[in-house]
mmCIF file with all atom_site columns, C-alpha atoms in Angstrom:
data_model
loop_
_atom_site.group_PDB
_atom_site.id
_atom_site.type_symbol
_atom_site.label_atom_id
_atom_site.label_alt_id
_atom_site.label_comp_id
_atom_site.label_asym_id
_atom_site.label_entity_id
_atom_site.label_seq_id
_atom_site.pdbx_PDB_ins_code
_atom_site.Cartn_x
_atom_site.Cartn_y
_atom_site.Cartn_z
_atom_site.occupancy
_atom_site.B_iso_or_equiv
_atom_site.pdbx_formal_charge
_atom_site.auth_seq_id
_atom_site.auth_comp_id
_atom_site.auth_asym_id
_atom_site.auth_atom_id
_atom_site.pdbx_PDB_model_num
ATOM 1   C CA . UNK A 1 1   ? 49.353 61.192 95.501  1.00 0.00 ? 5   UNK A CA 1
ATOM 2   C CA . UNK A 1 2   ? 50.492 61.418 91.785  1.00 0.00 ? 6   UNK A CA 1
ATOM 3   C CA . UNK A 1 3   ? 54.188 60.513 92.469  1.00 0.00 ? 7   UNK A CA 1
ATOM 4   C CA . UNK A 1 4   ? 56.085 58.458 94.911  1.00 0.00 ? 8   UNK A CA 1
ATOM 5   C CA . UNK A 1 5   ? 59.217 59.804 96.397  1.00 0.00 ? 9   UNK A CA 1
ATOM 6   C CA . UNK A 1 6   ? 61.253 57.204 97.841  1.00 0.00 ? 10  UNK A CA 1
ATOM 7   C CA . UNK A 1 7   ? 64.874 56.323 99.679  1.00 0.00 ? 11  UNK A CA 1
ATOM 8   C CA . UNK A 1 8   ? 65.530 52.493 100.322 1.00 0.00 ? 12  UNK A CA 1
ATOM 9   C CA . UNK A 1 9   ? 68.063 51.874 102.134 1.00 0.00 ? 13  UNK A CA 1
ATOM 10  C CA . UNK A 1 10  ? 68.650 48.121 101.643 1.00 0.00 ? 14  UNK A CA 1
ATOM 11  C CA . UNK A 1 11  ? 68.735 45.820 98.509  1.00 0.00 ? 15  UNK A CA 1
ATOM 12  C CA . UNK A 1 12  ? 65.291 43.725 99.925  1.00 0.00 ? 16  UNK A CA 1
ATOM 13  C CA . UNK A 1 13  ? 63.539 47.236 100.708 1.00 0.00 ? 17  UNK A CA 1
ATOM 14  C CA . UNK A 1 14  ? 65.128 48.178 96.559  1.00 0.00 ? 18  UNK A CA 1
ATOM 15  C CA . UNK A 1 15  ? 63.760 44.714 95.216  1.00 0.00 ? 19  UNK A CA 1
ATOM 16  C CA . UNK A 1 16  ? 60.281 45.218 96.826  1.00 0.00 ? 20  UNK A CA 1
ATOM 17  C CA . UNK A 1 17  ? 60.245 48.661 95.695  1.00 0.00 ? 21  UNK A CA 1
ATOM 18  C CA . UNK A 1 18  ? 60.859 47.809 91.833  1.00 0.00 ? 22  UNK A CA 1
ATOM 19  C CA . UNK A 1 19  ? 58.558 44.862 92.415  1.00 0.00 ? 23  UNK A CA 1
ATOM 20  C CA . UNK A 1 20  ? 55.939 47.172 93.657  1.00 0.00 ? 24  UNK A CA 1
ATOM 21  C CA . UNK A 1 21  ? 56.158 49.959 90.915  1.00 0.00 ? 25  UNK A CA 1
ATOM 22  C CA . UNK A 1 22  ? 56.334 47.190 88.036  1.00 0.00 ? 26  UNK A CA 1
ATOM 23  C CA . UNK A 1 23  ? 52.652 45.382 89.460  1.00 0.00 ? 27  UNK A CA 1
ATOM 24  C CA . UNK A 1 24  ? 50.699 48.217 90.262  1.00 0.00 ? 28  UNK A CA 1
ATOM 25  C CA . UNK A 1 25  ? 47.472 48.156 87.938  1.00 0.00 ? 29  UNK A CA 1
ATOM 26  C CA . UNK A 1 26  ? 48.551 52.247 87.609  1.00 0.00 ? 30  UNK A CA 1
ATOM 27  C CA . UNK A 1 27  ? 52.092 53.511 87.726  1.00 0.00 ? 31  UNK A CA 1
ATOM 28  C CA . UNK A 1 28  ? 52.952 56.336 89.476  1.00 0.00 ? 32  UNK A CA 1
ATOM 29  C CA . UNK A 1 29  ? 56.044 58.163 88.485  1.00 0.00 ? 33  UNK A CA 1
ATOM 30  C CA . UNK A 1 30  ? 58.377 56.947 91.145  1.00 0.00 ? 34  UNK A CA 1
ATOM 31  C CA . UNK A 1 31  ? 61.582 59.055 92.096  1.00 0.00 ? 35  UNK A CA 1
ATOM 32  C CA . UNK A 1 32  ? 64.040 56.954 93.868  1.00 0.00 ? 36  UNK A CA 1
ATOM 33  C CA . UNK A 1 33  ? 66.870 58.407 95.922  1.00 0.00 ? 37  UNK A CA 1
ATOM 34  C CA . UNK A 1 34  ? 69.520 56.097 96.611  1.00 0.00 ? 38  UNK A CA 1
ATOM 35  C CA . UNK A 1 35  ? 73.532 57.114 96.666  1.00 0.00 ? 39  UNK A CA 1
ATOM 36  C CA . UNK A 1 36  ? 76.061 54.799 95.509  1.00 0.00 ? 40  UNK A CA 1
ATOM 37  C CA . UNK A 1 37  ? 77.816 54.805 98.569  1.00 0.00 ? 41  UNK A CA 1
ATOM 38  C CA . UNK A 1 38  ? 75.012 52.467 99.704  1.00 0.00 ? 42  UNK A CA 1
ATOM 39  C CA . UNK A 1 39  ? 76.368 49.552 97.663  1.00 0.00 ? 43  UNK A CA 1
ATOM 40  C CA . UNK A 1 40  ? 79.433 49.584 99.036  1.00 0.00 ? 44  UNK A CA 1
ATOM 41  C CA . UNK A 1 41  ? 78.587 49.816 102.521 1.00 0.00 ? 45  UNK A CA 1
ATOM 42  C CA . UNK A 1 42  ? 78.732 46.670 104.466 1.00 0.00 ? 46  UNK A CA 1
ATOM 43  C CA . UNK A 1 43  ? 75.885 47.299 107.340 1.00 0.00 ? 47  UNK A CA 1
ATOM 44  C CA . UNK A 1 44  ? 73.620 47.442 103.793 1.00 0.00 ? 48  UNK A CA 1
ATOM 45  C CA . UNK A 1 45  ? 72.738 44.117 103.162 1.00 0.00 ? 49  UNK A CA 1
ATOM 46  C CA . UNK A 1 46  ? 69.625 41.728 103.659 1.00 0.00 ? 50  UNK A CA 1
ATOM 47  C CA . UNK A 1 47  ? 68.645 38.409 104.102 1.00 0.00 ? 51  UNK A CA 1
ATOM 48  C CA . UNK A 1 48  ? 67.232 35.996 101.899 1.00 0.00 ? 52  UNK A CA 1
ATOM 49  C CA . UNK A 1 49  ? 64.250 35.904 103.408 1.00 0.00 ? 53  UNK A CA 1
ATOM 50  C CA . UNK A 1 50  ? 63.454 39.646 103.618 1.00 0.00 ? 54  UNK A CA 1
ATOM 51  C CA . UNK A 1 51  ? 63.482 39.054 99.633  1.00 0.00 ? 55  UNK A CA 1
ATOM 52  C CA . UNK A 1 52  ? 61.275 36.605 99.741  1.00 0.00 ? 56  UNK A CA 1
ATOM 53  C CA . UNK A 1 53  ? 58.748 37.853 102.684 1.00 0.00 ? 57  UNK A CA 1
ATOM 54  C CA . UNK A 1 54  ? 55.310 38.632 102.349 1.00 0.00 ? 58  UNK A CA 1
ATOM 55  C CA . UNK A 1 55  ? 55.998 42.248 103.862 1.00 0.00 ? 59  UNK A CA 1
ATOM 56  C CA . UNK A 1 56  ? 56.885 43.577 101.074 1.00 0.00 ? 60  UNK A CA 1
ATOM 57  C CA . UNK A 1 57  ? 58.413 47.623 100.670 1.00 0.00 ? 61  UNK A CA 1
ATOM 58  C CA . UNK A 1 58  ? 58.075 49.309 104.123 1.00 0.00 ? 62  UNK A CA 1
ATOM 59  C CA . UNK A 1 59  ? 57.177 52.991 104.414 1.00 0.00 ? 63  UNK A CA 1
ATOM 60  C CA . UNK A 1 60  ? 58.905 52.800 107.755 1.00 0.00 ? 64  UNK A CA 1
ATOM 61  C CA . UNK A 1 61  ? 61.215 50.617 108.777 1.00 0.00 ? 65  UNK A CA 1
ATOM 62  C CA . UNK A 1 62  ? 61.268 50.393 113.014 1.00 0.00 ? 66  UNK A CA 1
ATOM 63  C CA . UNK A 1 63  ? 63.976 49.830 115.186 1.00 0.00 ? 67  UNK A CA 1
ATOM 64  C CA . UNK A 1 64  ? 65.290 46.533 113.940 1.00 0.00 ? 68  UNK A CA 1
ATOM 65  C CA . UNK A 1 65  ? 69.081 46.210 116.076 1.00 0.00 ? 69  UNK A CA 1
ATOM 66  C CA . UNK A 1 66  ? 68.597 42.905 117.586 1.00 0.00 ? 70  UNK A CA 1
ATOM 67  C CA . UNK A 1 67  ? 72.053 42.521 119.163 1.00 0.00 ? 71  UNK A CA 1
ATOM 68  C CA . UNK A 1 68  ? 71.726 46.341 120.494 1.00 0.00 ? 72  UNK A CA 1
ATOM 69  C CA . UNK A 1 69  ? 69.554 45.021 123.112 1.00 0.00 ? 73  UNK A CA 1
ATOM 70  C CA . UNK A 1 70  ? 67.026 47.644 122.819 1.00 0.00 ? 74  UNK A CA 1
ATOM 71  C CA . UNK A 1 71  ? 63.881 47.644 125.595 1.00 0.00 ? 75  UNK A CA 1
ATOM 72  C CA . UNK A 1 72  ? 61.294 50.130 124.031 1.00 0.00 ? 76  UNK A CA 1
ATOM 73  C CA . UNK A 1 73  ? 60.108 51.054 127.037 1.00 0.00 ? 77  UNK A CA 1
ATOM 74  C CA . UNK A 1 74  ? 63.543 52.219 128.250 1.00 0.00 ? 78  UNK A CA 1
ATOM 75  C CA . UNK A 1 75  ? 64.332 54.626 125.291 1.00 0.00 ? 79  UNK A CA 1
ATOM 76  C CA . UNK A 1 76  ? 64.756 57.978 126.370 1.00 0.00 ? 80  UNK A CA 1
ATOM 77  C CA . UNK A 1 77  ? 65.582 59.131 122.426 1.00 0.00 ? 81  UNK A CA 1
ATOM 78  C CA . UNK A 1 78  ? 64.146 58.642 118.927 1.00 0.00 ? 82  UNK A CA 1
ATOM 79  C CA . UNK A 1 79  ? 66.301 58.931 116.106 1.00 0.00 ? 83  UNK A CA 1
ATOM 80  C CA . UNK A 1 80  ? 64.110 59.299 112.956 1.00 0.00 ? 84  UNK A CA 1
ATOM 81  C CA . UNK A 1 81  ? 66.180 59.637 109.871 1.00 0.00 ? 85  UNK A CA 1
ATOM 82  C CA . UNK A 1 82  ? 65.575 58.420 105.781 1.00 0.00 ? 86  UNK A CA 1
ATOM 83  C CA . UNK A 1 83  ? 68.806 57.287 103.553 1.00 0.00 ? 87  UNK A CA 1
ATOM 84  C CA . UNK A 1 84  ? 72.571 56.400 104.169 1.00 0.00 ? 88  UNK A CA 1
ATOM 85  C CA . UNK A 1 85  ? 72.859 58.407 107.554 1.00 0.00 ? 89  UNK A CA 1
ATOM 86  C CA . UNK A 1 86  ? 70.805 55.399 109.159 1.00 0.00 ? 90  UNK A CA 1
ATOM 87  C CA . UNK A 1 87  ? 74.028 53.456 108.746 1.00 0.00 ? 91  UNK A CA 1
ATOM 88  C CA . UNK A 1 88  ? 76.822 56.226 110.007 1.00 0.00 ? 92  UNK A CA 1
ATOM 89  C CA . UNK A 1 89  ? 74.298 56.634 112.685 1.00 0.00 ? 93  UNK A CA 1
ATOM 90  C CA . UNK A 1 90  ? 73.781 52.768 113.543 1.00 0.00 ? 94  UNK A CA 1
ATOM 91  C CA . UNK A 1 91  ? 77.605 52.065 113.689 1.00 0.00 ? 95  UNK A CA 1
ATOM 92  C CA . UNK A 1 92  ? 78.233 55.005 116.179 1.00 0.00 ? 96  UNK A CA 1
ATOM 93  C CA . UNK A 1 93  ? 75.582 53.684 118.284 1.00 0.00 ? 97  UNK A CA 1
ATOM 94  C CA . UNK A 1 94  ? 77.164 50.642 118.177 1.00 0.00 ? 98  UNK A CA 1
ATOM 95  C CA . UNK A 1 95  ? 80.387 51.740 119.143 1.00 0.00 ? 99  UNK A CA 1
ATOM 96  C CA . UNK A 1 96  ? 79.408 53.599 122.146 1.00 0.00 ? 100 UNK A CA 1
ATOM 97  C CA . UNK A 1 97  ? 77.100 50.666 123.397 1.00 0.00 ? 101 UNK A CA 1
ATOM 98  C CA . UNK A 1 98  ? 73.788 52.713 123.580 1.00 0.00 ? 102 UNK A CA 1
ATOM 99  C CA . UNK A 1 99  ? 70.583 50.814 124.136 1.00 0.00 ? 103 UNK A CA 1
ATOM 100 C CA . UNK A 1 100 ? 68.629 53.674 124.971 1.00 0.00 ? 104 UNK A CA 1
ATOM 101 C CA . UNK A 1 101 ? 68.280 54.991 121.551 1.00 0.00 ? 105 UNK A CA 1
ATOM 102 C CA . UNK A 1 102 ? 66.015 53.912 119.086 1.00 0.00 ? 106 UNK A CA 1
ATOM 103 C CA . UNK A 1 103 ? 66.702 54.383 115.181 1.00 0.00 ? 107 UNK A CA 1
ATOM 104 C CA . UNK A 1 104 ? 63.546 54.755 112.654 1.00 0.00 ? 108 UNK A CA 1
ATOM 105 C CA . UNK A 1 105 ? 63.733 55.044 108.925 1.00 0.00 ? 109 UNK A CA 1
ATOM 106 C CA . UNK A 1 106 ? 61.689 56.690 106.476 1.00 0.00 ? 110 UNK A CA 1
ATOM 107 C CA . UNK A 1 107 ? 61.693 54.684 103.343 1.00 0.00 ? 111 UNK A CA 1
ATOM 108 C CA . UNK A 1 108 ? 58.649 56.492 101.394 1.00 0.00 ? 112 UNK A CA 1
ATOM 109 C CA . UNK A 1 109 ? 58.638 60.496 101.351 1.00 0.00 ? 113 UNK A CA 1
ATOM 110 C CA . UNK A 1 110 ? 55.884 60.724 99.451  1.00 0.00 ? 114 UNK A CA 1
ATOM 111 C CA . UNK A 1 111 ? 52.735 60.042 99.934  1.00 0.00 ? 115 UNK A CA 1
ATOM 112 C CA . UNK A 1 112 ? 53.556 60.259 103.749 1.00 0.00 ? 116 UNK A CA 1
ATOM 113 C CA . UNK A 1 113 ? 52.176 57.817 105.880 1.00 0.00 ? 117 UNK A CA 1
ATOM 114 C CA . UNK A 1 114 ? 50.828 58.743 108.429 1.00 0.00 ? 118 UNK A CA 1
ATOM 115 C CA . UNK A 1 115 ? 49.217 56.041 109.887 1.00 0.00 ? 119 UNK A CA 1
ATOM 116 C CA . UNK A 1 116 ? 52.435 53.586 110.322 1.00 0.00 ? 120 UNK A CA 1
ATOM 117 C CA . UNK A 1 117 ? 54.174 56.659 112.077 1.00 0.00 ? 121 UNK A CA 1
ATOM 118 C CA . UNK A 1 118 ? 51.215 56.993 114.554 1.00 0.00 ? 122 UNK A CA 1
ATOM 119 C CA . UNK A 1 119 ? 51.565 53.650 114.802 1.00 0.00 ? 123 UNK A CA 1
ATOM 120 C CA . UNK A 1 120 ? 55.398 52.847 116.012 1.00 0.00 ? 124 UNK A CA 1
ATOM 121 C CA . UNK A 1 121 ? 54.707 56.084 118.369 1.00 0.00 ? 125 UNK A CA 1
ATOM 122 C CA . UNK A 1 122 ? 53.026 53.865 120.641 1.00 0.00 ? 126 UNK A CA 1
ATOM 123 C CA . UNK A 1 123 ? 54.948 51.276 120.719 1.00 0.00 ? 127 UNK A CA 1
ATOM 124 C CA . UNK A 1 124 ? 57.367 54.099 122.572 1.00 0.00 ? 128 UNK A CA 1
ATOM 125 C CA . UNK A 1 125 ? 56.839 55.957 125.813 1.00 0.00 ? 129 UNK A CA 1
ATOM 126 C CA . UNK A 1 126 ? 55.492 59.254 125.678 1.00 0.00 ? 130 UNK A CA 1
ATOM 127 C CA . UNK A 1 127 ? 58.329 61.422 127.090 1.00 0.00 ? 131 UNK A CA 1
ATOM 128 C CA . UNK A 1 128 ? 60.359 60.130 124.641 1.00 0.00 ? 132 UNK A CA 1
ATOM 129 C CA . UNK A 1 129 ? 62.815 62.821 122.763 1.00 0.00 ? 133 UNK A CA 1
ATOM 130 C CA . UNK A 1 130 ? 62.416 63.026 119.087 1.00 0.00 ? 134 UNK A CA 1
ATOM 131 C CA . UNK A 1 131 ? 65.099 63.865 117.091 1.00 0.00 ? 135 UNK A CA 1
ATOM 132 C CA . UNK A 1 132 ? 65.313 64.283 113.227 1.00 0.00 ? 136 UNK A CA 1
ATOM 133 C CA . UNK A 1 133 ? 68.953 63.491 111.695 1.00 0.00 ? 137 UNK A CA 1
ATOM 134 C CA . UNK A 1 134 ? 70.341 64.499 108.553 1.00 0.00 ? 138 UNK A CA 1
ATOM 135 C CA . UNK A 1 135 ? 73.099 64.942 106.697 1.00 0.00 ? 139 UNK A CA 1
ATOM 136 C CA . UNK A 1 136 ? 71.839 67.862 104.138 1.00 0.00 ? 140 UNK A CA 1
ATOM 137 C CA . UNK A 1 137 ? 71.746 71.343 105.439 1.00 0.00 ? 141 UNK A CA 1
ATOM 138 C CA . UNK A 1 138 ? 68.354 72.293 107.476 1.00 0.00 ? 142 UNK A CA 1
ATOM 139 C CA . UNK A 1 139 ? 66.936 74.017 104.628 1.00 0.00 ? 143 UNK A CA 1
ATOM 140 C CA . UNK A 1 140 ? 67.615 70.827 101.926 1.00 0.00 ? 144 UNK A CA 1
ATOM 141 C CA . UNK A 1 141 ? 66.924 67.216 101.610 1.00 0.00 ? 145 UNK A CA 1
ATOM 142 C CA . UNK A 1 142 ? 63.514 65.919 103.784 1.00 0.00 ? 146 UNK A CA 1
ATOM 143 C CA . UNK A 1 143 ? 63.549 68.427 106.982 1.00 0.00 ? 147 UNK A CA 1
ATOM 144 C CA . UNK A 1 144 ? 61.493 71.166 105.415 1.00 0.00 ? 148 UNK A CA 1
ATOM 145 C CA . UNK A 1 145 ? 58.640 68.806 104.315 1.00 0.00 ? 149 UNK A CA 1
ATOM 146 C CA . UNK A 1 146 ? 58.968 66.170 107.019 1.00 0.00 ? 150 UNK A CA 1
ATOM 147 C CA . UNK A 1 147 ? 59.414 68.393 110.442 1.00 0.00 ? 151 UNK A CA 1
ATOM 148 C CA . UNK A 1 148 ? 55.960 69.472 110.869 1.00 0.00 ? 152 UNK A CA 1
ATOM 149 C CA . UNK A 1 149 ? 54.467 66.025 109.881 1.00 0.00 ? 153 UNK A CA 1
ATOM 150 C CA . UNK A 1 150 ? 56.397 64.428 112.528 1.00 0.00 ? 154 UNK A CA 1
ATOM 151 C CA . UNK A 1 151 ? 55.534 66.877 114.994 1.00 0.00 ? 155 UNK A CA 1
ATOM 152 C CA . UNK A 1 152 ? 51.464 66.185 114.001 1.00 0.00 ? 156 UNK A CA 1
ATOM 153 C CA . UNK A 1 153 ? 51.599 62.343 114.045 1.00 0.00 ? 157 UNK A CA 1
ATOM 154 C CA . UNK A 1 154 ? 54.082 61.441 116.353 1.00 0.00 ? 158 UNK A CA 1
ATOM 155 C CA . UNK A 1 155 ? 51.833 60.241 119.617 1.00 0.00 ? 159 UNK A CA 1
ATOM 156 C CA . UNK A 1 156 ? 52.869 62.913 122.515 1.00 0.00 ? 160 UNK A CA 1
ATOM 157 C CA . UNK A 1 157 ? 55.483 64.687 121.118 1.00 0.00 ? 161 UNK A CA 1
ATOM 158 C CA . UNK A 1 158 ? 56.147 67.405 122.414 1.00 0.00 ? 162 UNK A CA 1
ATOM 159 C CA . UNK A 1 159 ? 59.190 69.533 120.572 1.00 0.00 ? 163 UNK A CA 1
ATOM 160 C CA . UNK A 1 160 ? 60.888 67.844 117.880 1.00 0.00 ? 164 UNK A CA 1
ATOM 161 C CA . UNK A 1 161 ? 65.262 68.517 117.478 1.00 0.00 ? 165 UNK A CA 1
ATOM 162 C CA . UNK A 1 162 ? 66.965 68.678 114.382 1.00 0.00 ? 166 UNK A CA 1
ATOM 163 C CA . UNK A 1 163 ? 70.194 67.859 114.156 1.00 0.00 ? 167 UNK A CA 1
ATOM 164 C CA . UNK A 1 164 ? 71.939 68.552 110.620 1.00 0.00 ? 168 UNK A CA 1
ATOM 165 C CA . UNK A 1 165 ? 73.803 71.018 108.928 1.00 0.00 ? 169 UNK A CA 1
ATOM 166 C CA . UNK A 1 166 ? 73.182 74.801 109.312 1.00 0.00 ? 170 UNK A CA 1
ATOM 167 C CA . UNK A 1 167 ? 70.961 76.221 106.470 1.00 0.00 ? 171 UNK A CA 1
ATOM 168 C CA . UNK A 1 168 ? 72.745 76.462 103.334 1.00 0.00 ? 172 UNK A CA 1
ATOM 169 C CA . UNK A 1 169 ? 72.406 77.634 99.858  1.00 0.00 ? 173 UNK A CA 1
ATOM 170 C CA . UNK A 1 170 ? 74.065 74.616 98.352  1.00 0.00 ? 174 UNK A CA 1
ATOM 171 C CA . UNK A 1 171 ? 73.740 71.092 99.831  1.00 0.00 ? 175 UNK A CA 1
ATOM 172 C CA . UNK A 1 172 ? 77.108 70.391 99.469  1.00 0.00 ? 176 UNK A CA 1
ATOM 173 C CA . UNK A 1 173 ? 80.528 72.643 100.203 1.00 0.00 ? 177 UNK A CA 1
ATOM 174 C CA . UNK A 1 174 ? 82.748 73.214 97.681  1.00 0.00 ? 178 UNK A CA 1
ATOM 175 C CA . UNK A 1 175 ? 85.361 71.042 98.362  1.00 0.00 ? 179 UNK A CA 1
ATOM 176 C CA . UNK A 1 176 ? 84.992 67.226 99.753  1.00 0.00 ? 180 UNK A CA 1
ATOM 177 C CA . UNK A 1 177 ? 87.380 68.365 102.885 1.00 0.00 ? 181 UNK A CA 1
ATOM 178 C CA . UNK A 1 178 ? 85.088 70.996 103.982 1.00 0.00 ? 182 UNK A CA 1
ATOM 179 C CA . UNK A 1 179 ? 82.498 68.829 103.127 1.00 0.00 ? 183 UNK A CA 1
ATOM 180 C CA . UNK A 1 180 ? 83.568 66.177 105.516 1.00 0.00 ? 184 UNK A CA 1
ATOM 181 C CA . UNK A 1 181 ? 84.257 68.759 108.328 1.00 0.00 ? 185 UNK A CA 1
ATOM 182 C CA . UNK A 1 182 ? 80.913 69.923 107.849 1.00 0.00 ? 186 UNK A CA 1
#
């Protein structure tokens, strides 16, 4: 726990972040992964009021799609994801009407929390189908560290998908068109 690793993907969840880091009686080095894309997207955005809440930066952020008119006890599927993808993966879900998916962020990477994960399991049913989602190949970004934590805290689980790029030696192609195929 000598470094936090994090990927906030809203201004409030940025603010609370910064806020944190600066009023901590010790600083940890923080490392904060956040792509410019983000500012420019327009699902990114909060509230006034998630500035000014007492909740402060959230590890995980729960399914929060109010107008998605999402039952918890119906979901058969678990998206768990960290970063930008939330939002490609949010708008497709909202284009094809789905209400039987659920989509959970990981804000902090590091130190994993384990607790809040165990947590938001059981607030879903137990033959639910988990389902990590990334853009980076398999063998890059959060996959390799996060799979087999999910797998140990997640209530019930039993087999955890990936879906993501193939393994890679680079995380990105050389050229943006085969990048965007990809």
């Amino acid at each position: 726990d000598n470094l936090q690793v994090c990927y906030p993907t809203t201004p409030a969840q940025f603010f609370h972040l910064l806020r944190r880091q600066v009023h901590r009686p010790y600083r940890r080095p923080l490392i904060v992964m956040s792509p410019k894309s983000l500012f420019r997207n327009p699902l990114c955005v909060s509230t006034l009021d998630e500035f000014t809440s007492a909740a402060g930066f959230q590890d995980w952020i729960d399914e929060i799609d109010t107008g998605a008119g999402i039952d918890k006890s119906k979901v058969r599927r678990v998206l768990v994801c960290s970063g930008k993808i939330y939002f490609e993966l949010l708008d497709e879900r909202r284009k094809q009407k789905l209400n039987d998916v659920a989509i959970i962020r990981l804000e902090q990477i590091y130190p994993f929390n384990a607790e809040r994960l165990s947590e938001i399991s059981k607030t879903y049913p137990r033959d639910v189908e988990i389902v990590w989602v990334q853009e980076e190949p398999r063998n890059n970004g959060v996959y390799p560290f996060i799979g087999a934590k999910l797998h140990y805290h997640w209530i019930g689980m039993k087999k955890l998908f990936y879906v993501g790029r193939k393994p890679s030696a680079s995380p990105a192609a050389g050229s943006h068109e085969q990048h965007v195929h990809e």
